[in-house]
Amino acid sequence: MLTFTLHVPHYSRQHLMVSRSLCSAGYDSNEKTFDKILIANRGEIACRVIKTCKKMGIKTVAIHSDVDASSVHVKMADEAVCVGPAPTSKSYLNMDAIMEAIKKTRAQAVHPGYGFLSENKEFAKCLAAEDVIFIGPDTHAIQAMGDKIESKLLAKKAKVNTIPGFDGVVKDADEAVRIAREIGYPVMIKASAGGGGKGMRIAWDDEETRDGFRFSSQEAASSFGDDRLLIEKFIDNPRHIEIQVLGDKHGNALWLNERECSIQRRNQKVVEEAPSIFLDSETRRAMGEQAVALAKAVKYSSAGTVEFLVDSKKNFYFLEMNTRLQVEHPVTECITGLDLVQEMIRVAKGYPLRHKQADIPINGWAVECRVYAEDPYKSFGLPSVGRLSQYQEPIHLPGVRVDSGIQPGSDISIYYDPMISKLITYGSDRTEALKRMEDALDNYVIRGVTHNIALLREVIINSRFIEGDINTKFLSDVYPDGFKGHKLTENERNQLLAIASSLFVAFQLRAQHFQEHENSRVPIIQPQVANWQLSVKLHDEVHTVVASNSGPTFSVEVDGSKLNVTSTWNLASPLLSVSVDGTPRTVQCLSREAGGNMSIQFLGTVYKVHILTKLAAELNKFMLEKAAEDTSSILRSPMPGVVVTVSVKPGDMVAEGQEICVIEAMKMQNSMTAGKTGKVKSVRCKAGDTVGEGDLLVELE
């Protein structure tokens, strides 16, 4: 059942300034396109499309699930229609409900964003049948490029370099093993209709091929409604570089330079940049010309992306073509000055492209970090859910753009992608863009959910990344034992201890100030403390600290080293700008407890410090410590999600590493395995259950 709402936009400019444009695209008010566009999507991409529509004078219609009724994209749009309950299959993938919303609002065109129905040829056909314009390529291009098998054959015909592999549909796990042996390990198993890293697995042997076939087909069915798979040779240690293309309905097509997208986890991009530090002009042109050749071969008319794998010798191979707007399109907009959403709308209306290939520049450098509600310490990012209790984007800094669809109070749920925002920085060169990204990450306030700021910051300051020595295995190569956060140098450790100690004393002085001004029957006389003798614990090491202050400056002695810490000490602000011996730092005090525990975000990573006065530390030695829970016999969910299957029952014997259950989180299948050999004592979940992070799943005797 549809509910219809007419919205008079009323929202905070700060909260809804979701895409601070760094583009120089112009808007011709005399060039008529559409009166009203429905955006068949949610979150940041819906907000991004609405932003351009507003600049072009086009009214917008938002669709939403019932849990998204108060979302930012709903508030930004001129009208909004509820298309069903939270599950995507009943709302954002519900074509019947969306078609009814189009009829009710009389929208003339639909922009699908990315994901959901953006590459669904049946949806495009439904729109065409109702004389509604699909802001994307024609149906035949979606079909040809949306099917990885057909697209590979077309690419070969268009003389585009392709990866060796099996061009047909894999029927079952046995056939998958046979094909993988013929191609030669390692192989990539991928969903024929897939994208975004979903339905994709690397297999190095027969067992991994069987598991990969099972999980990839399940993910493909869940995400795309199509469980067909194909197998091809896995190019080890490649770069993932893609070419942005733009075509019109008059046979014109351009390539808009490349994007470097090699920093990935679980085949999903984390950091992207434009241009690539690796490509030379000759390789760039060759890739661009092949991408355009493929686009022209399918009469492509819209913005699209041709993805390539590039080896160490600059040999490049066609991976797939995405017939939609890419998540990382802002970096291309920054270096070219084009608004890709505007171009898509113009092309959909029938206008020819306004630019020639020679007009497309590379001006400066842009970097994008995907900010996720994830725990980066678990497999480089397992989803986190929660409500944003505090949220502040760093758009006050120069050269920063944030594309988001959230605001303080927004919920990050298990139903949708855990992306919080896309953080983009732009500079005259790569060094400036990366420095601005470092500052932007330090100034990004996100409270209420676990996020991946620490991982993003470590990537962009890593020496290999700065030198451009990257590939799709970068994270596993740099962090073979998993991500552990920033490793402090001795100087950085002393800076952190000095800042934490200064904060501790500042909080104590503020408390004294409140007490002195509080009306009380018994006068409170606070002794003036010249030096604060503190005991500070960090990483199980205890440090002796002596702090004193003179106005806004604290003189701090850490294990014999003296540092001066200066700040305005605005303790009510979520961000604190400090100077440590002249070195500027932006820190965040996330929490502070009466028992001395303090969490501080410093250089992107959250550090837990325990600060007590010297006397309190001596007394604390007599306190008993809580015994740690024995987790060897229990399996807890490492993330929120939905239980897909349970493979054991009470009384079963399981071996270490044996699969116990499968949990789906944000459309990704995750196998949960036994930590030791033992007998199943109890099973606390069943297929279909929604579980939270830390929930008990299975207990062993």
XYZ file of C-alpha atoms in Angstrom:
701
model
C 0.000 0.000 0.000
C 1.379 3.391 -0.984
C 1.250 6.455 1.182
C 1.771 9.829 -0.448
C 3.178 12.944 1.130
C 3.677 16.438 -0.263
C 6.710 18.014 1.361
C 7.428 21.642 1.916
C 11.186 21.419 2.494
C 12.149 22.431 6.001
C 15.552 21.356 7.182
C 18.833 22.557 8.605
C 21.227 23.889 5.977
C 24.120 22.437 7.935
C 22.552 18.994 8.088
C 21.464 18.842 4.464
C 24.403 20.470 2.765
C 25.237 16.949 1.700
C 27.279 17.554 -1.417
C 29.423 20.638 -1.304
C 30.208 21.023 -4.966
C 33.761 21.485 -6.174
C 32.665 21.422 -9.802
C 32.553 24.359 -12.175
C 29.648 23.026 -14.266
C 27.287 25.657 -15.606
C 23.503 25.438 -15.835
C 21.655 26.922 -18.809
C 18.231 28.063 -17.601
C 16.999 28.276 -21.201
C 17.792 24.606 -21.881
C 14.568 22.799 -20.952
C 14.756 19.209 -19.773
C 12.147 17.822 -17.360
C 9.632 19.400 -14.999
C 9.749 16.566 -12.462
C 12.109 13.629 -11.855
C 11.562 10.699 -9.492
C 14.726 9.334 -7.859
C 14.424 5.564 -7.500
C 17.004 5.311 -4.749
C 17.858 6.390 -1.212
C 20.674 7.838 0.889
C 23.569 9.870 -0.399
C 23.063 9.178 -4.099
C 19.410 10.293 -3.927
C 20.553 13.495 -2.213
C 23.278 13.938 -4.832
C 20.767 13.717 -7.718
C 18.293 16.037 -5.962
C 21.046 18.632 -5.549
C 21.654 18.867 -9.307
C 17.925 18.814 -10.066
C 17.427 21.829 -7.796
C 20.168 23.728 -9.632
C 18.508 22.879 -12.942
C 15.076 23.992 -11.694
C 13.625 20.468 -11.782
C 11.142 19.315 -9.115
C 11.968 16.002 -7.442
C 10.112 13.019 -6.016
C 11.740 10.793 -3.399
C 10.696 7.209 -2.758
C 11.324 5.612 0.610
C 10.680 2.567 2.755
C 8.758 2.996 5.982
C 11.970 3.077 8.061
C 13.362 5.811 5.779
C 10.361 8.133 6.220
C 12.463 10.762 8.032
C 15.586 10.365 5.926
C 17.470 13.312 4.498
C 16.641 12.530 0.867
C 12.928 12.531 1.768
C 13.246 15.960 3.377
C 15.200 17.382 0.453
C 12.727 16.330 -2.238
C 9.632 18.322 -3.208
C 7.442 15.217 -2.847
C 7.886 11.793 -1.277
C 6.142 8.427 -1.619
C 6.431 5.394 0.652
C 6.863 2.265 -1.470
C 6.894 -0.442 1.183
C 8.513 -1.851 4.333
C 12.237 -1.922 5.127
C 13.430 -5.006 3.164
C 14.695 -3.856 -0.239
C 12.726 -6.529 -2.083
C 9.524 -4.972 -0.750
C 10.468 -1.324 -1.249
C 13.408 -0.071 -3.327
C 13.245 -3.140 -5.595
C 9.430 -3.168 -5.697
C 8.846 -2.151 -9.317
C 5.047 -2.219 -9.071
C 5.044 0.197 -6.125
C 7.577 2.491 -7.810
C 5.584 2.530 -11.058
C 2.473 3.470 -9.083
C 4.430 6.287 -7.406
C 5.489 7.558 -10.834
C 1.890 7.607 -12.048
C 0.617 9.297 -8.902
C 3.235 12.069 -8.947
C 3.271 12.385 -12.756
C 7.038 12.290 -12.865
C 8.350 12.560 -16.420
C 11.639 10.779 -15.824
C 13.390 8.521 -13.328
C 16.990 8.668 -12.152
C 17.952 5.284 -10.641
C 21.218 6.314 -8.944
C 23.397 3.205 -8.464
C 22.481 -0.219 -7.117
C 18.843 -1.309 -6.716
C 17.146 -0.967 -10.140
C 19.844 1.112 -11.845
C 20.903 -1.723 -14.158
C 17.601 -3.596 -14.326
C 16.455 -3.867 -17.937
C 12.923 -4.906 -16.917
C 12.526 -1.668 -14.950
C 13.728 0.333 -17.957
C 11.192 -1.514 -20.140
C 8.365 -0.781 -17.676
C 9.236 2.918 -17.799
C 9.363 2.945 -21.580
C 5.929 1.301 -21.746
C 4.522 4.236 -19.729
C 6.405 6.884 -21.765
C 8.575 7.718 -18.749
C 12.217 8.523 -19.507
C 14.865 6.349 -17.866
C 17.881 8.557 -17.071
C 20.421 6.017 -18.152
C 21.355 4.009 -21.242
C 18.915 2.233 -23.543
C 17.603 -1.197 -22.572
C 19.790 -3.099 -25.034
C 22.946 -1.538 -23.543
C 21.854 -2.409 -20.000
C 21.194 -5.995 -21.076
C 24.429 -6.365 -23.011
C 26.715 -4.836 -20.398
C 24.753 -6.005 -17.354
C 25.429 -9.617 -18.257
C 29.137 -10.262 -17.694
C 29.149 -13.156 -20.138
C 27.569 -11.218 -23.000
C 29.603 -8.090 -22.217
C 32.846 -10.045 -22.424
C 31.922 -11.401 -25.855
C 30.984 -7.906 -27.042
C 34.236 -6.520 -25.666
C 36.215 -9.101 -27.628
C 34.309 -8.185 -30.780
C 35.049 -4.470 -30.173
C 38.773 -5.347 -29.883
C 38.902 -4.599 -26.150
C 41.504 -6.535 -24.157
C 39.774 -9.283 -22.099
C 40.726 -11.714 -19.326
C 41.049 -15.421 -20.222
C 38.159 -17.467 -18.830
C 34.961 -19.437 -19.377
C 32.357 -17.421 -21.277
C 29.300 -19.535 -20.425
C 27.087 -19.934 -17.365
C 28.437 -22.322 -14.701
C 25.753 -24.907 -13.885
C 26.875 -26.350 -10.546
C 29.789 -26.735 -8.139
C 31.212 -29.790 -9.955
C 31.315 -27.920 -13.254
C 32.857 -24.941 -11.462
C 35.711 -27.154 -10.242
C 36.237 -28.652 -13.717
C 36.341 -25.200 -15.362
C 38.643 -23.785 -12.668
C 41.120 -26.635 -13.247
C 41.065 -25.996 -16.998
C 41.689 -22.246 -16.590
C 44.256 -22.795 -13.848
C 44.167 -21.485 -10.274
C 43.629 -18.891 -8.975
C 40.226 -18.117 -10.499
C 37.573 -15.473 -9.919
C 33.990 -16.673 -9.438
C 31.553 -13.840 -10.054
C 27.869 -13.164 -10.473
C 26.932 -12.680 -14.110
C 24.504 -9.891 -13.173
C 26.607 -8.624 -10.289
C 28.429 -5.508 -9.221
C 29.765 -3.748 -6.159
C 31.814 -6.772 -5.098
C 28.712 -8.801 -4.280
C 28.556 -12.359 -5.592
C 32.324 -12.415 -6.108
C 34.882 -14.874 -4.674
C 38.524 -15.784 -5.356
C 39.314 -19.513 -5.306
C 42.804 -21.006 -5.025
C 41.798 -24.687 -4.963
C 38.867 -27.080 -5.497
C 37.429 -26.669 -1.995
C 37.414 -22.878 -2.240
C 35.780 -23.174 -5.670
C 32.902 -25.225 -4.229
C 32.444 -22.803 -1.320
C 32.766 -19.826 -3.659
C 30.122 -21.226 -5.999
C 27.694 -21.671 -3.102
C 28.223 -18.263 -1.482
C 28.445 -16.297 -4.741
C 25.224 -17.805 -6.089
C 23.414 -17.057 -2.807
C 24.686 -13.461 -2.722
C 23.833 -12.980 -6.402
C 20.290 -14.238 -5.884
C 19.854 -12.012 -2.816
C 21.322 -8.859 -4.367
C 20.316 -9.117 -8.022
C 17.636 -11.797 -8.253
C 19.926 -13.716 -10.640
C 22.173 -16.531 -9.385
C 24.078 -17.196 -12.640
C 27.853 -17.309 -12.286
C 30.912 -17.242 -14.536
C 34.567 -18.042 -13.927
C 37.693 -16.356 -15.261
C 41.402 -16.262 -14.579
C 42.293 -14.202 -11.513
C 44.953 -11.608 -12.309
C 47.113 -11.625 -9.181
C 48.182 -8.275 -7.687
C 46.452 -6.091 -10.284
C 45.396 -2.476 -10.126
C 41.709 -1.690 -10.543
C 41.509 1.308 -12.882
C 38.295 2.413 -14.537
C 37.457 4.807 -17.360
C 34.463 7.134 -17.107
C 32.595 7.352 -20.399
C 29.793 9.623 -21.539
C 27.685 9.061 -24.631
C 24.625 10.654 -26.228
C 21.831 9.509 -28.545
C 23.575 11.028 -31.564
C 26.518 8.620 -31.724
C 28.951 10.803 -29.759
C 31.021 9.330 -26.916
C 33.842 10.629 -24.716
C 36.174 9.198 -22.117
C 36.539 11.432 -19.051
C 39.902 10.137 -17.826
C 40.449 7.395 -15.258
C 39.884 6.614 -11.610
C 42.295 4.541 -9.534
C 40.197 2.193 -7.358
C 42.719 -0.388 -6.185
C 42.294 0.027 -2.425
C 39.592 -2.559 -1.704
C 38.356 -4.975 0.915
C 36.234 -7.973 -0.061
C 36.261 -6.678 -3.675
C 34.590 -3.426 -2.593
C 36.357 -0.115 -3.071
C 37.459 1.931 -0.061
C 39.684 4.717 -1.430
C 39.563 6.096 -4.984
C 41.396 8.883 -6.764
C 41.590 10.650 -10.088
C 43.786 10.604 -12.016
C 45.898 7.467 -11.400
C 49.509 7.986 -10.353
C 50.384 4.827 -12.332
C 49.168 5.626 -15.838
C 51.145 7.482 -18.467
C 49.400 9.505 -21.167
C 49.823 6.762 -23.783
C 48.223 4.039 -21.610
C 45.493 6.443 -20.529
C 44.613 7.201 -24.130
C 44.653 3.504 -25.118
C 42.321 2.597 -22.250
C 40.070 5.552 -23.009
C 39.826 4.711 -26.696
C 38.968 1.067 -25.968
C 36.342 2.150 -23.441
C 34.752 4.458 -26.034
C 34.912 1.701 -28.665
C 32.928 -0.567 -26.363
C 30.438 2.209 -25.574
C 29.866 2.883 -29.258
C 29.523 -0.836 -29.968
C 26.409 -0.946 -27.778
C 25.204 2.555 -28.788
C 25.719 3.715 -25.210
C 23.928 6.945 -24.265
C 24.516 8.162 -20.696
C 27.275 8.185 -18.094
C 28.894 4.769 -17.675
C 32.118 3.189 -16.492
C 34.386 0.634 -18.118
C 36.454 -1.152 -15.480
C 39.880 -2.638 -16.188
C 42.437 -4.704 -14.319
C 45.952 -3.405 -14.974
C 49.085 -5.439 -14.266
C 52.527 -4.188 -13.249
C 53.583 -3.801 -16.905
C 50.554 -1.611 -17.725
C 48.791 -4.408 -19.603
C 45.073 -3.823 -19.102
C 42.099 -6.197 -19.312
C 38.372 -5.493 -19.526
C 36.610 -6.400 -16.277
C 33.056 -5.138 -16.714
C 31.003 -2.130 -17.720
C 28.711 -0.470 -15.211
C 25.772 1.078 -17.050
C 25.053 3.637 -14.356
C 26.550 6.396 -12.262
C 29.450 5.089 -10.152
C 29.772 5.622 -6.410
C 33.133 7.313 -6.984
C 32.001 9.719 -9.729
C 32.788 12.861 -7.632
C 36.548 12.547 -8.191
C 35.976 12.694 -11.942
C 33.751 15.746 -11.500
C 36.480 17.467 -9.510
C 39.235 17.074 -12.119
C 37.050 17.714 -15.185
C 34.612 20.358 -13.910
C 31.637 18.390 -15.273
C 28.448 17.559 -13.375
C 27.777 13.974 -14.462
C 24.209 13.967 -13.170
C 23.472 17.064 -15.249
C 25.023 15.409 -18.299
C 22.894 12.298 -17.762
C 19.730 14.390 -17.582
C 20.650 16.330 -20.739
C 21.418 13.145 -22.676
C 18.177 11.507 -21.507
C 16.257 14.507 -22.875
C 17.958 14.056 -26.229
C 20.541 16.832 -26.235
C 23.944 16.129 -27.837
C 27.101 16.275 -25.741
C 28.441 19.797 -25.251
C 32.095 18.762 -25.247
C 34.678 17.253 -27.564
C 37.410 14.841 -26.434
C 40.035 17.581 -26.671
C 37.980 19.694 -24.229
C 38.267 17.184 -21.363
C 40.962 18.329 -18.924
C 42.793 16.866 -15.963
C 42.854 19.778 -13.555
C 44.384 18.972 -10.191
C 43.874 15.817 -8.149
C 40.927 14.390 -6.217
C 40.719 11.651 -3.599
C 37.601 9.944 -2.246
C 37.323 7.937 0.969
C 34.220 5.855 1.562
C 33.259 6.417 5.182
C 31.450 3.335 6.443
C 29.661 2.330 9.634
C 32.044 -0.570 10.075
C 34.574 -1.967 12.507
C 37.864 -1.860 10.561
C 39.533 -4.104 13.138
C 37.330 -7.003 11.970
C 38.234 -8.203 8.452
C 38.974 -4.565 7.483
C 35.339 -3.669 8.082
C 32.377 -5.651 9.360
C 29.114 -3.656 9.501
C 28.102 -1.652 12.564
C 24.589 -0.444 13.277
C 23.284 2.285 15.534
C 21.997 5.826 15.735
C 24.192 8.841 15.033
C 24.147 10.659 18.344
C 26.485 13.317 16.988
C 27.464 14.049 13.409
C 29.505 16.892 11.945
C 31.013 16.947 8.442
C 34.340 18.743 7.812
C 32.934 20.982 5.074
C 34.411 24.066 6.745
C 37.832 23.054 5.425
C 39.099 24.167 1.979
C 38.840 21.725 -0.926
C 36.441 19.361 0.864
C 33.229 17.872 -0.521
C 30.974 15.477 1.388
C 28.252 13.462 -0.323
C 25.998 12.020 2.370
C 22.390 11.262 3.116
C 22.360 11.381 6.887
C 22.162 13.842 9.753
C 22.413 13.711 13.573
C 19.853 11.173 14.768
C 19.909 9.100 11.575
C 19.857 5.325 11.984
C 22.335 2.996 10.296
C 20.343 -0.246 9.978
C 20.998 -3.808 8.839
C 18.720 -3.354 5.839
C 20.929 -1.132 3.704
C 24.522 -0.454 2.756
C 26.581 0.746 5.763
C 28.060 3.739 3.919
C 27.870 6.933 5.974
C 29.232 9.235 3.293
C 31.740 9.817 0.553
C 34.476 12.209 1.677
C 36.201 13.920 -1.246
C 39.154 16.284 -1.178
C 40.588 18.221 -4.096
C 43.958 19.885 -4.548
C 46.247 21.301 -7.185
C 48.263 18.074 -6.984
C 48.155 14.698 -5.230
C 50.173 15.863 -2.230
C 47.743 18.698 -1.494
C 44.674 16.481 -2.019
C 46.031 13.858 0.406
C 46.985 16.445 3.040
C 43.469 17.883 2.842
C 42.037 14.373 3.202
C 44.159 13.815 6.317
C 42.821 17.043 7.854
C 39.249 16.249 6.799
C 39.348 12.801 8.440
C 40.691 14.340 11.666
C 37.859 16.887 11.634
C 35.046 14.417 10.915
C 32.792 13.885 13.953
C 30.839 10.596 13.956
C 29.390 9.340 17.218
C 26.956 6.499 17.878
C 28.341 3.927 15.439
C 31.734 2.356 14.863
C 33.377 3.791 11.743
C 36.394 3.211 9.522
C 38.094 6.621 9.828
C 41.171 5.006 11.400
C 41.685 2.646 8.452
C 41.118 5.375 5.857
C 43.637 7.678 7.501
C 46.263 4.958 7.774
C 45.881 4.103 4.091
C 46.409 7.663 2.834
C 49.521 8.250 4.992
C 51.056 4.845 4.254
C 54.391 5.180 2.449
C 53.446 2.574 -0.179
C 50.224 4.435 -0.959
C 51.990 7.796 -1.145
C 54.548 6.319 -3.561
C 51.743 4.806 -5.667
C 52.839 1.207 -4.990
C 49.320 -0.201 -4.683
C 47.151 -3.055 -5.969
C 43.876 -4.742 -5.039
C 45.673 -6.748 -2.309
C 47.078 -3.622 -0.661
C 45.235 -4.031 2.648
C 46.102 -7.709 3.132
C 49.720 -7.061 2.093
C 50.216 -4.078 4.405
C 48.227 -5.595 7.272
C 48.751 -9.404 6.993
C 47.529 -9.918 10.569
C 44.587 -7.557 10.199
C 44.287 -3.844 10.841
C 45.483 -2.827 14.314
C 45.211 0.964 14.140
C 47.950 3.570 14.019
C 51.299 2.530 15.488
C 52.554 5.446 17.522
C 56.146 6.579 17.294
C 57.759 7.555 20.606
C 57.220 11.242 19.832
C 53.557 10.656 18.884
C 53.031 8.606 22.035
C 54.403 11.427 24.163
C 52.178 13.913 22.327
C 49.105 11.760 23.033
C 50.020 11.376 26.712
C 50.631 15.134 27.026
C 47.289 15.977 25.345
C 45.389 13.422 27.461
C 46.992 14.717 30.668
C 46.219 18.324 29.734
C 42.592 17.356 29.052
C 42.382 15.590 32.407
C 43.634 18.649 34.269
C 41.422 20.980 32.186
C 38.355 18.941 33.155
C 39.424 19.029 36.820
C 39.899 22.802 36.728
C 36.493 23.258 35.109
C 34.898 21.131 37.837
C 36.580 23.261 40.491
C 35.315 26.398 38.764
C 31.737 25.090 38.914
C 32.103 24.205 42.589
C 33.504 27.604 43.501
C 30.512 29.364 41.926
C 27.883 26.982 43.269
C 25.767 28.232 46.164
C 26.473 26.020 49.158
C 25.889 26.268 52.898
C 29.412 24.977 53.467
C 32.074 27.004 51.698
C 34.306 24.865 49.479
C 37.914 25.946 49.495
C 39.946 24.360 46.711
C 43.687 24.251 47.199
C 45.704 25.753 44.371
C 47.639 22.891 42.732
C 50.880 24.024 41.162
C 51.789 20.634 39.674
C 49.515 17.714 38.904
C 51.302 14.406 39.457
C 49.553 11.811 37.309
C 49.776 8.132 36.429
C 48.763 7.489 32.817
C 48.256 3.981 31.430
C 48.403 3.382 27.652
C 48.706 -0.053 26.020
C 49.384 -1.716 29.415
C 52.310 0.633 30.033
C 52.172 3.096 32.932
C 53.784 6.500 32.502
C 54.588 9.130 35.111
C 53.358 12.573 34.087
C 53.674 15.962 35.766
C 51.499 18.766 34.398
C 51.117 22.447 35.204
C 49.345 25.220 33.383
C 49.752 28.887 32.689
C 46.658 30.237 30.952
C 45.907 28.216 27.802
C 49.314 26.470 27.813
C 50.112 23.311 29.744
C 53.680 22.324 30.493
C 53.758 18.542 30.613
C 56.649 16.270 31.549
C 56.195 12.717 30.207
C 58.752 10.187 31.476
C 61.316 13.000 31.652
C 60.450 14.593 28.271
C 58.949 18.094 28.414
C 56.192 19.246 26.038
C 54.059 22.383 25.786
C 50.393 21.908 24.872
C 48.334 24.943 23.854
C 44.637 25.156 23.026
C 41.506 27.200 23.673
C 40.346 24.172 25.744
C 36.735 24.422 24.627
C 35.693 21.216 26.385
C 32.131 21.440 25.047
C 33.308 21.108 21.438
C 33.571 17.641 19.856
C 36.753 18.817 18.107
C 39.787 20.133 19.931
C 42.577 21.893 18.037
C 45.829 21.759 19.978
C 49.432 22.665 19.366
C 52.117 20.395 20.832
C 55.471 22.176 20.718
C 54.256 23.978 17.594
C 52.847 20.872 15.865
C 49.110 21.296 15.167
C 46.841 18.362 16.026
C 43.073 17.889 15.921
C 41.820 15.436 18.531
C 38.443 14.247 19.769
C 37.678 13.266 23.342
C 35.046 10.586 22.773
C 34.389 9.645 26.381
C 35.579 10.322 29.911
C 34.683 8.388 33.048
C 35.012 9.240 36.721
C 37.198 6.154 37.186
C 39.901 7.661 34.978
C 39.136 6.012 31.619
C 39.325 8.342 28.631
C 38.907 7.584 24.897
C 40.735 9.959 22.575
C 40.753 9.947 18.768
C 44.295 10.918 17.833
C 45.774 10.588 14.327
C 42.544 8.849 13.317
C 42.789 5.993 15.810
C 40.869 5.810 19.089
C 43.160 5.235 22.069
C 41.991 4.256 25.523
C 44.016 5.872 28.286
C 43.567 5.516 32.013
C 44.535 8.634 33.984
C 44.631 8.914 37.774
C 46.343 11.193 40.228
C 49.398 9.648 41.850
C 47.462 8.986 45.094
C 44.468 7.462 43.294
C 46.781 5.210 41.248
C 48.381 3.861 44.416
C 44.964 3.082 45.911
C 43.783 1.553 42.605
C 46.292 -1.271 42.992
C 44.027 -2.772 45.655
C 41.028 -2.992 43.256
C 40.202 -6.449 41.856
C 40.170 -6.825 38.068
C 37.217 -8.428 36.265
C 38.113 -11.829 34.819
C 37.940 -12.040 31.017
C 35.233 -14.246 29.496
C 36.368 -17.631 28.146
C 35.252 -17.462 24.522
C 36.840 -20.689 23.252
C 33.608 -22.665 23.682
C 31.143 -20.114 22.341
C 30.446 -18.514 19.003
C 29.153 -14.950 19.041
C 28.057 -12.944 16.029
C 30.850 -10.549 14.989
C 28.310 -8.241 13.322
C 24.595 -7.472 13.139
C 22.774 -9.416 10.446
C 20.304 -12.150 9.536
C 20.982 -15.879 10.005
C 20.749 -17.554 6.585
C 21.538 -21.172 7.516
C 22.497 -23.169 10.617
C 24.554 -26.296 9.899
C 24.678 -27.930 13.342
C 22.345 -29.113 16.100
C 22.862 -29.997 19.784
C 24.881 -33.180 20.161
C 26.822 -32.789 16.877
C 30.609 -33.055 16.912
C 32.340 -30.190 15.095
C 35.950 -29.719 14.044
C 37.948 -26.524 14.362
C 37.206 -24.332 11.336
C 33.990 -26.179 10.460
C 31.111 -23.993 9.292
C 28.432 -23.611 11.955
C 26.167 -21.007 10.395
C 26.010 -18.299 7.723
C 25.068 -14.698 8.509
C 24.063 -12.167 5.880
C 24.922 -8.535 6.602
C 24.355 -5.774 4.055
C 23.770 -8.448 1.338
C 27.123 -10.171 1.998
C 27.262 -13.833 3.106
C 29.642 -14.534 6.018
C 30.552 -18.054 7.144
C 30.855 -18.498 10.938
C 33.172 -21.342 11.952
C 34.006 -23.265 15.131
C 36.999 -22.011 17.091
C 37.878 -25.488 18.389
C 36.910 -29.137 18.104
C 34.051 -30.084 20.408
C 30.470 -31.189 20.929
C 27.594 -28.758 20.353
C 25.898 -28.032 23.667
C 23.251 -25.587 22.452
C 22.204 -23.653 19.342
C 20.775 -20.201 20.128
C 19.728 -19.149 16.617
C 17.795 -20.407 13.618
C 17.506 -19.441 9.956
C 15.722 -16.127 9.573
C 16.712 -14.749 12.998
C 18.007 -11.184 13.232
C 21.097 -11.075 15.443
C 23.132 -8.236 16.886
C 26.869 -7.892 17.300
C 27.984 -10.061 20.212
C 24.821 -12.203 20.311
C 25.449 -15.824 21.328
C 24.925 -18.185 18.384
C 26.285 -21.593 19.406
C 27.768 -23.025 22.602
C 30.153 -26.008 22.774
C 30.668 -28.331 25.744
